[in-house]
């Protein structure tokens, strides 16, 4: 019986790897090849190894658990598939503009949104902790838009899910080993991804330095559900590709109709409203948008994010200040701020400092994780009417030490004035 059990286990693992082949484009010799039939890039091969290992194991165990967990895993499978498409394109093209990159990652963003929405719609599920663990950490897939340190970003997003995987372990540790193995398999995806990023994409997604990026603009012609083979087939049409273009009459040509020249402006990543108004970058009402990037910055400019939900924003360069107001489940990554970063009336906010910032203010906010850089350890953190605040300080090995910010205080009269100190139970 023991031999039969071992055989069944090996067969199940093989099935998981076969299922993952559809994620990785049918194997190393298939969809991962460079345009023109070249060899697969080493970092695509390395990613396929994660898909064929940790991801396949997670999918297999999710299928065994069944129900909502299996449905969730099917959505995650699409996210990993979309991520691979981006990696393949990165291996054969130079880095595109931020606007083009936003189009490229749409399949990944769509999968992230589906995963998070499924969790919100199934709060009564008996497997809600499983759904929450995946939903909180699925933004890890957005590492392809994070620079210069995508690895710490993945660590940050993974930590958000660990809270719920620990709950799963607590509930099933003595009941059902299947769920314990599921937690180990799922968490191993992100730990392996961190190692992968450190080896191949330390400062950001590695793009080809030799191939031009003109083909990337064609991605806008296809929906998220189309395969990359359709894209490459279109590119390979050569001169025939123009047959599918619409005729443009003289009234639509800017060189014959000067009035059209003033219409529009430079395209920036992210849906509206996402624009520069004077000296203020307005990022408002963004819903489930991953990979918002502000790169064309100046020292005099400020960023104001208002009523954004389940979105991530990266601010490059050095600016005056950043304000996060009335936002929920938002991630902020920025380089340098010379003034202040304010988080007001918000919930579940994650902030990562890549450079320097003198002051971070947290007001009327429940749930705020601040990841400091080595250059920002002297930062002053001021908080009021807030809870569940944690400051994460980097160690030499790249990991972080998490320390909670006190929420409860004791005030006494010392004979001359009131003296307030944090209570021990507040940490």
Coordinates of C-alpha atoms in Angstrom, one line a residue:
X1 CA 0.0 0.0 0.0
X2 CA 2.9 2.4 0.8
X3 CA 4.3 1.8 -2.7
X4 CA 0.9 2.5 -4.3
X5 CA 0.5 5.7 -2.2
X6 CA 3.9 6.9 -3.3
X7 CA 3.1 6.2 -7.0
X8 CA -0.2 8.1 -6.7
X9 CA 1.7 11.1 -5.2
X10 CA 4.2 11.0 -8.1
X11 CA 1.4 10.8 -10.6
X12 CA -0.4 13.8 -9.1
X13 CA 2.8 15.8 -9.2
X14 CA 3.2 14.9 -12.8
X15 CA -0.3 16.0 -13.6
X16 CA 0.3 19.3 -11.9
X17 CA 3.4 19.8 -14.1
X18 CA 1.4 18.9 -17.2
X19 CA -1.2 21.5 -16.3
X20 CA 1.5 24.1 -15.9
X21 CA 2.7 23.5 -19.4
X22 CA -0.3 25.6 -20.7
X23 CA 1.0 28.4 -18.4
X24 CA 4.5 28.2 -19.8
X25 CA 3.5 28.1 -23.5
X26 CA 3.8 24.4 -24.0
X27 CA 7.3 24.0 -22.7
X28 CA 10.7 25.5 -23.3
X29 CA 10.7 24.9 -27.0
X30 CA 7.3 26.4 -27.7
X31 CA 5.8 29.8 -26.9
X32 CA 8.8 31.0 -25.0
X33 CA 11.1 31.1 -28.1
X34 CA 12.4 34.5 -29.2
X35 CA 10.8 36.1 -32.2
X36 CA 12.3 34.5 -35.3
X37 CA 12.8 31.1 -33.7
X38 CA 15.7 32.0 -31.4
X39 CA 16.5 30.3 -28.1
X40 CA 14.5 30.9 -25.0
X41 CA 16.0 33.6 -22.7
X42 CA 17.6 32.2 -19.5
X43 CA 15.3 34.2 -17.3
X44 CA 12.2 32.8 -19.1
X45 CA 13.6 29.3 -18.6
X46 CA 14.1 30.1 -14.9
X47 CA 10.5 31.4 -14.6
X48 CA 9.3 28.2 -16.3
X49 CA 11.0 26.2 -13.6
X50 CA 9.0 28.0 -10.9
X51 CA 5.8 27.4 -12.9
X52 CA 6.6 23.7 -13.3
X53 CA 7.5 23.4 -9.6
X54 CA 5.9 25.6 -6.9
X55 CA 3.0 26.9 -9.1
X56 CA 2.2 23.4 -10.4
X57 CA 2.1 22.1 -6.8
X58 CA -0.1 24.9 -5.7
X59 CA -2.5 24.3 -8.6
X60 CA -2.6 20.6 -7.9
X61 CA -3.3 21.0 -4.1
X62 CA -5.9 23.6 -4.9
X63 CA -7.7 21.1 -7.1
X64 CA -7.7 18.6 -4.3
X65 CA -9.2 21.1 -1.9
X66 CA -11.7 22.1 -4.5
X67 CA -14.5 24.6 -4.3
X68 CA -13.6 28.3 -4.0
X69 CA -9.9 27.5 -3.6
X70 CA -9.8 25.7 -7.0
X71 CA -11.7 28.5 -8.7
X72 CA -9.3 31.0 -7.2
X73 CA -6.4 29.0 -8.4
X74 CA -7.7 28.9 -12.0
X75 CA -7.7 32.8 -11.9
X76 CA -4.1 32.8 -10.5
X77 CA -3.1 30.5 -13.4
X78 CA -4.1 33.2 -15.8
X79 CA -2.1 35.7 -13.9
X80 CA 1.1 33.6 -14.1
X81 CA 0.4 33.0 -17.8
X82 CA 0.1 36.7 -18.4
X83 CA 3.3 37.3 -16.5
X84 CA 5.1 34.9 -18.7
X85 CA 4.0 36.7 -21.9
X86 CA 5.5 39.9 -20.5
X87 CA 8.8 38.1 -19.7
X88 CA 8.9 36.6 -23.2
X89 CA 8.4 40.0 -24.8
X90 CA 11.0 41.6 -22.5
X91 CA 13.5 39.0 -23.7
X92 CA 13.0 40.1 -27.3
X93 CA 12.3 43.8 -27.1
X94 CA 13.7 47.0 -25.6
X95 CA 12.0 48.7 -22.7
X96 CA 8.8 50.4 -23.9
X97 CA 7.3 53.7 -22.7
X98 CA 5.2 53.7 -19.5
X99 CA 2.0 54.0 -21.5
X100 CA 3.0 50.9 -23.6
X101 CA 4.0 49.0 -20.5
X102 CA 0.6 49.7 -19.1
X103 CA -1.0 48.0 -22.1
X104 CA 1.4 45.1 -21.9
X105 CA 0.5 44.2 -18.3
X106 CA -3.2 44.3 -18.8
X107 CA -3.6 40.5 -18.8
X108 CA -1.8 40.4 -15.4
X109 CA -3.8 43.3 -14.0
X110 CA -7.0 41.7 -15.1
X111 CA -6.1 38.5 -13.3
X112 CA -5.2 40.4 -10.1
X113 CA -8.5 42.2 -10.2
X114 CA -10.5 39.0 -10.7
X115 CA -8.7 37.3 -7.8
X116 CA -9.4 40.2 -5.5
X117 CA -13.0 40.6 -6.5
X118 CA -13.7 36.9 -6.1
X119 CA -12.6 37.1 -2.5
X120 CA -14.8 40.1 -1.8
X121 CA -17.8 38.4 -3.3
X122 CA -17.3 35.2 -1.2
X123 CA -16.8 36.5 2.3
X124 CA -19.1 33.8 3.6
X125 CA -17.0 31.1 2.1
X126 CA -15.8 28.4 4.6
X127 CA -12.4 28.8 2.9
X128 CA -12.3 32.6 3.2
X129 CA -8.8 32.6 4.9
X130 CA -7.5 30.7 1.8
X131 CA -9.1 33.3 -0.5
X132 CA -7.7 36.2 1.6
X133 CA -4.2 34.8 1.6
X134 CA -4.2 34.7 -2.2
X135 CA -6.0 38.0 -2.6
X136 CA -3.7 40.0 -0.3
X137 CA -0.5 38.7 -1.9
X138 CA -1.5 38.5 -5.6
X139 CA -0.2 42.0 -6.2
X140 CA 3.2 40.3 -6.2
X141 CA 2.6 39.7 -9.9
X142 CA 3.0 43.4 -10.4
X143 CA 6.7 43.3 -9.6
X144 CA 7.4 43.8 -13.4
X145 CA 6.5 47.5 -13.0
X146 CA 8.6 48.0 -9.8
X147 CA 12.1 49.5 -10.0
X148 CA 14.7 49.7 -8.8
X149 CA 13.9 47.0 -6.1
X150 CA 11.2 44.7 -7.2
X151 CA 12.4 42.0 -4.8
X152 CA 11.4 43.9 -1.6
X153 CA 8.1 44.7 -3.2
X154 CA 7.3 41.0 -3.6
X155 CA 8.4 40.5 0.1
X156 CA 6.0 43.2 1.1
X157 CA 3.1 41.8 -0.7
X158 CA 3.8 38.3 0.4
X159 CA 3.9 39.4 4.1
X160 CA 0.4 40.8 3.6
X161 CA -0.8 37.3 2.8
X162 CA 1.1 35.5 5.5
X163 CA -1.4 36.8 8.1
X164 CA -4.1 34.7 6.5
X165 CA -1.9 31.7 5.7
X166 CA -1.1 31.6 9.4
X167 CA -4.8 31.4 10.1
X168 CA -5.1 28.5 7.7
X169 CA -2.3 26.7 9.5
X170 CA -3.9 27.4 12.9
X171 CA -7.3 26.0 11.7
X172 CA -6.0 22.9 9.9
X173 CA -2.7 22.0 11.5
X174 CA -4.2 19.2 13.6
X175 CA -7.1 18.5 11.2
X176 CA -6.0 18.2 7.6
X177 CA -2.4 18.0 6.3
X178 CA -3.7 18.9 2.8
X179 CA -4.3 22.5 3.8
X180 CA -0.9 22.7 5.5
X181 CA 0.8 21.5 2.3
X182 CA -1.3 24.0 0.4
X183 CA 0.1 26.9 2.5
X184 CA 3.7 25.7 2.1
X185 CA 3.3 25.3 -1.7
X186 CA 1.6 28.7 -2.1
X187 CA 4.2 30.6 0.0
X188 CA 7.0 28.9 -1.8
X189 CA 5.9 30.5 -5.0
X190 CA 6.7 34.0 -3.7
X191 CA 9.9 33.0 -1.9
X192 CA 11.2 31.4 -5.1
X193 CA 10.1 34.4 -7.1
X194 CA 12.2 36.7 -4.8
X195 CA 15.2 34.5 -5.4
X196 CA 14.4 34.5 -9.2
X197 CA 14.2 38.3 -9.2
X198 CA 17.4 38.7 -7.3
X199 CA 19.2 36.5 -9.9
X200 CA 17.7 37.9 -13.1
X201 CA 15.9 41.3 -12.5
X202 CA 17.6 42.8 -9.4
X203 CA 16.9 46.4 -10.3
X204 CA 13.7 45.8 -12.4
X205 CA 12.5 43.8 -15.3
X206 CA 15.3 43.0 -17.7
X207 CA 14.6 44.2 -21.2
X208 CA 16.5 43.3 -24.4
X209 CA 19.2 45.8 -25.2
X210 CA 19.5 44.8 -28.9
X211 CA 16.0 44.5 -30.3
X212 CA 13.9 47.5 -31.1
X213 CA 10.5 47.9 -29.3
X214 CA 8.4 49.0 -32.3
X215 CA 6.4 45.7 -32.2
X216 CA 5.0 46.4 -28.8
X217 CA 2.6 49.0 -30.0
X218 CA 0.7 46.2 -31.8
X219 CA -0.4 44.8 -28.4
X220 CA -3.1 47.5 -28.3
X221 CA -4.8 45.7 -31.3
X222 CA -5.6 42.6 -29.1
X223 CA -7.7 41.9 -26.1
X224 CA -6.3 40.3 -23.0
X225 CA -7.6 36.9 -24.0
X226 CA -5.7 36.7 -27.3
X227 CA -2.6 34.5 -27.4
X228 CA 0.9 35.8 -28.1
X229 CA 1.0 33.6 -31.2
X230 CA -1.7 35.8 -32.8
X231 CA 0.5 38.8 -32.0
X232 CA 3.6 37.3 -33.6
X233 CA 1.6 36.1 -36.6
X234 CA 0.5 39.7 -37.2
X235 CA 4.0 41.0 -36.9
X236 CA 5.2 38.4 -39.4
X237 CA 2.8 39.5 -42.0
X238 CA 5.4 42.0 -43.2
X239 CA 4.0 44.4 -45.8
X240 CA 0.6 42.8 -45.6
X241 CA 0.1 44.1 -42.1
X242 CA -1.1 47.4 -43.6
X243 CA -4.1 45.7 -45.3
X244 CA -6.0 45.7 -42.0
X245 CA -5.7 49.5 -41.5
X246 CA -8.6 51.9 -42.1
X247 CA -8.4 54.6 -44.7
X248 CA -7.7 58.1 -43.3
X249 CA -9.2 61.0 -45.3
X250 CA -7.8 64.5 -45.5
X251 CA -10.0 65.9 -42.7
X252 CA -8.3 63.5 -40.3
X253 CA -4.7 64.3 -41.2
X254 CA -3.0 66.7 -38.9
X255 CA -0.7 68.1 -41.7
X256 CA -3.8 69.1 -43.7
X257 CA -6.0 70.1 -40.7
X258 CA -4.0 72.3 -38.3
X259 CA -6.9 72.4 -35.9
X260 CA -6.2 68.8 -34.9
X261 CA -2.6 69.5 -33.8
X262 CA -3.7 71.1 -30.5
X263 CA -5.9 68.2 -29.6
X264 CA -4.7 65.9 -26.8
X265 CA -1.3 65.8 -25.2
X266 CA 1.4 63.4 -24.0
X267 CA 0.0 60.0 -23.1
X268 CA 0.6 59.0 -19.5
X269 CA 0.1 55.6 -17.9
X270 CA -3.1 55.0 -16.0
X271 CA -6.8 55.7 -16.7
X272 CA -8.3 59.1 -16.1
X273 CA -8.2 61.1 -13.9
X274 CA -4.4 60.7 -13.9
X275 CA -2.8 63.9 -14.9
X276 CA -0.6 66.8 -14.1
X277 CA -2.5 70.0 -13.2
X278 CA -0.1 72.8 -12.8
X279 CA 2.4 71.5 -10.1
X280 CA 0.0 68.8 -8.8
X281 CA -0.2 65.2 -10.0
X282 CA -3.8 64.1 -9.6
X283 CA -4.4 60.4 -9.1
X284 CA -8.1 60.1 -8.3
X285 CA -10.7 57.3 -8.2
X286 CA -8.4 54.6 -9.5
X287 CA -10.1 51.2 -9.0
X288 CA -8.1 48.0 -9.2
X289 CA -5.3 49.5 -11.3
X290 CA -1.9 47.9 -10.9
X291 CA 1.3 49.5 -12.1
X292 CA 0.4 53.3 -12.1
X293 CA 3.7 55.1 -12.7
X294 CA 4.6 58.8 -12.5
X295 CA 8.1 59.2 -14.0
X296 CA 8.2 62.7 -15.5
X297 CA 8.7 64.5 -12.1
X298 CA 10.2 67.8 -10.9
X299 CA 11.2 68.9 -7.4
X300 CA 8.4 71.5 -7.2
X301 CA 5.7 69.0 -8.0
X302 CA 3.4 67.3 -5.5
X303 CA 1.3 64.1 -5.8
X304 CA -2.3 63.8 -4.5
X305 CA -4.0 60.4 -4.6
X306 CA -7.7 60.5 -3.7
X307 CA -10.2 57.7 -3.3
X308 CA -8.1 55.0 -4.9
X309 CA -8.9 51.4 -4.2
X310 CA -6.8 48.3 -4.6
X311 CA -4.3 50.0 -6.8
X312 CA -0.5 50.6 -6.8
X313 CA 1.4 53.8 -7.6
X314 CA 5.1 54.3 -8.2
X315 CA 6.6 57.8 -8.2
X316 CA 10.0 58.1 -9.7
X317 CA 12.5 60.9 -9.1
X318 CA 12.6 63.6 -6.5
X319 CA 9.4 65.6 -5.7
X320 CA 8.1 67.9 -3.0
X321 CA 5.4 65.9 -1.3
X322 CA 2.9 63.0 -1.6
X323 CA -0.6 62.8 -0.1
X324 CA -2.7 59.6 0.2
X325 CA -6.3 60.6 1.0
X326 CA -9.4 58.4 1.5
X327 CA -7.7 55.4 -0.2
X328 CA -8.1 51.7 0.5
X329 CA -5.7 48.8 0.0
X330 CA -3.3 51.0 -1.9
X331 CA 0.4 50.5 -2.4
X332 CA 2.8 53.4 -2.8
X333 CA 6.5 53.2 -3.9
X334 CA 8.5 56.3 -4.3
X335 CA 12.1 57.4 -4.7
X336 CA 12.7 60.7 -2.9
X337 CA 10.5 63.3 -1.2
X338 CA 12.0 66.5 0.2
X339 CA 8.9 67.5 2.2
X340 CA 6.3 65.1 3.7
X341 CA 4.4 62.0 2.8
X342 CA 0.9 62.1 4.3
X343 CA -1.6 59.3 4.7
X344 CA -5.1 60.6 5.7
X345 CA -8.5 58.9 6.3
X346 CA -7.3 55.7 4.6
X347 CA -7.2 51.9 5.3
X348 CA -4.7 49.1 4.5
X349 CA -2.0 51.3 3.0
X350 CA 1.5 50.0 2.2
X351 CA 4.3 52.5 1.6
X352 CA 7.9 51.7 0.4
X353 CA 10.6 54.3 0.5
X354 CA 13.4 53.7 -2.0
X355 CA 15.4 56.8 -1.3
X356 CA 14.9 59.5 1.4
X357 CA 12.0 61.3 3.1
X358 CA 12.2 63.5 6.2
X359 CA 8.7 63.0 7.5
X360 CA 5.8 60.6 7.2
X361 CA 2.5 61.6 8.7
X362 CA -0.3 59.0 9.4
X363 CA -3.7 60.4 10.4
X364 CA -7.1 58.7 10.9
X365 CA -5.8 55.6 9.1
X366 CA -6.4 51.9 10.0
X367 CA -3.6 49.6 8.7
X368 CA -0.4 51.1 7.4
X369 CA 2.9 49.4 6.7
X370 CA 5.9 51.6 6.0
X371 CA 9.0 50.0 4.5
X372 CA 12.0 52.2 5.0
X373 CA 15.2 52.2 3.0
X374 CA 18.7 52.5 4.6
X375 CA 18.8 56.1 3.5
X376 CA 15.6 57.0 5.2
X377 CA 16.2 55.5 8.7
X378 CA 16.3 59.0 10.2
X379 CA 12.8 59.7 9.0
X380 CA 10.3 61.1 11.6
X381 CA 7.0 59.3 11.7
X382 CA 4.1 61.2 13.2
X383 CA 0.7 59.5 13.8
X384 CA -2.7 60.4 15.3
X385 CA -6.0 58.6 15.6
X386 CA -4.6 55.6 13.7
X387 CA -4.2 51.9 14.3
X388 CA -2.4 48.8 13.0
X389 CA 0.7 50.7 12.0
X390 CA 4.0 48.9 11.4
X391 CA 7.4 50.2 10.4
X392 CA 9.7 47.8 8.6
X393 CA 13.5 48.5 8.8
X394 CA 15.9 46.8 6.3
X395 CA 18.6 44.4 7.5
X396 CA 22.0 43.8 5.8
X397 CA 20.7 40.7 4.1
X398 CA 17.8 42.6 2.4
X399 CA 15.1 41.3 4.8
X400 CA 13.1 43.6 7.1
X401 CA 12.5 43.8 10.8
X402 CA 8.9 44.7 11.6
X403 CA 8.1 46.9 14.6
X404 CA 4.6 48.1 15.5
X405 CA 3.9 51.7 16.3
X406 CA 2.3 52.2 19.8
X407 CA -1.4 52.8 19.8
X408 CA -2.1 53.1 23.5
X409 CA -0.7 55.6 25.9
X410 CA -0.5 56.5 29.6
X411 CA -0.7 60.1 30.8
X412 CA 0.2 61.2 34.3
X413 CA 0.7 64.5 36.2
X414 CA 4.3 64.8 37.5
X415 CA 3.5 67.8 39.6
X416 CA 4.4 70.3 36.9
X417 CA 3.0 69.0 33.7
X418 CA 1.4 66.1 31.9
X419 CA 3.7 63.3 30.9
X420 CA 2.6 60.8 28.2
X421 CA 4.3 57.5 27.5
X422 CA 3.4 54.5 25.4
X423 CA 2.0 51.6 27.4
X424 CA 3.8 48.3 27.4
X425 CA 0.8 46.4 26.1
X426 CA 0.9 48.7 23.1
X427 CA 4.3 47.4 22.1

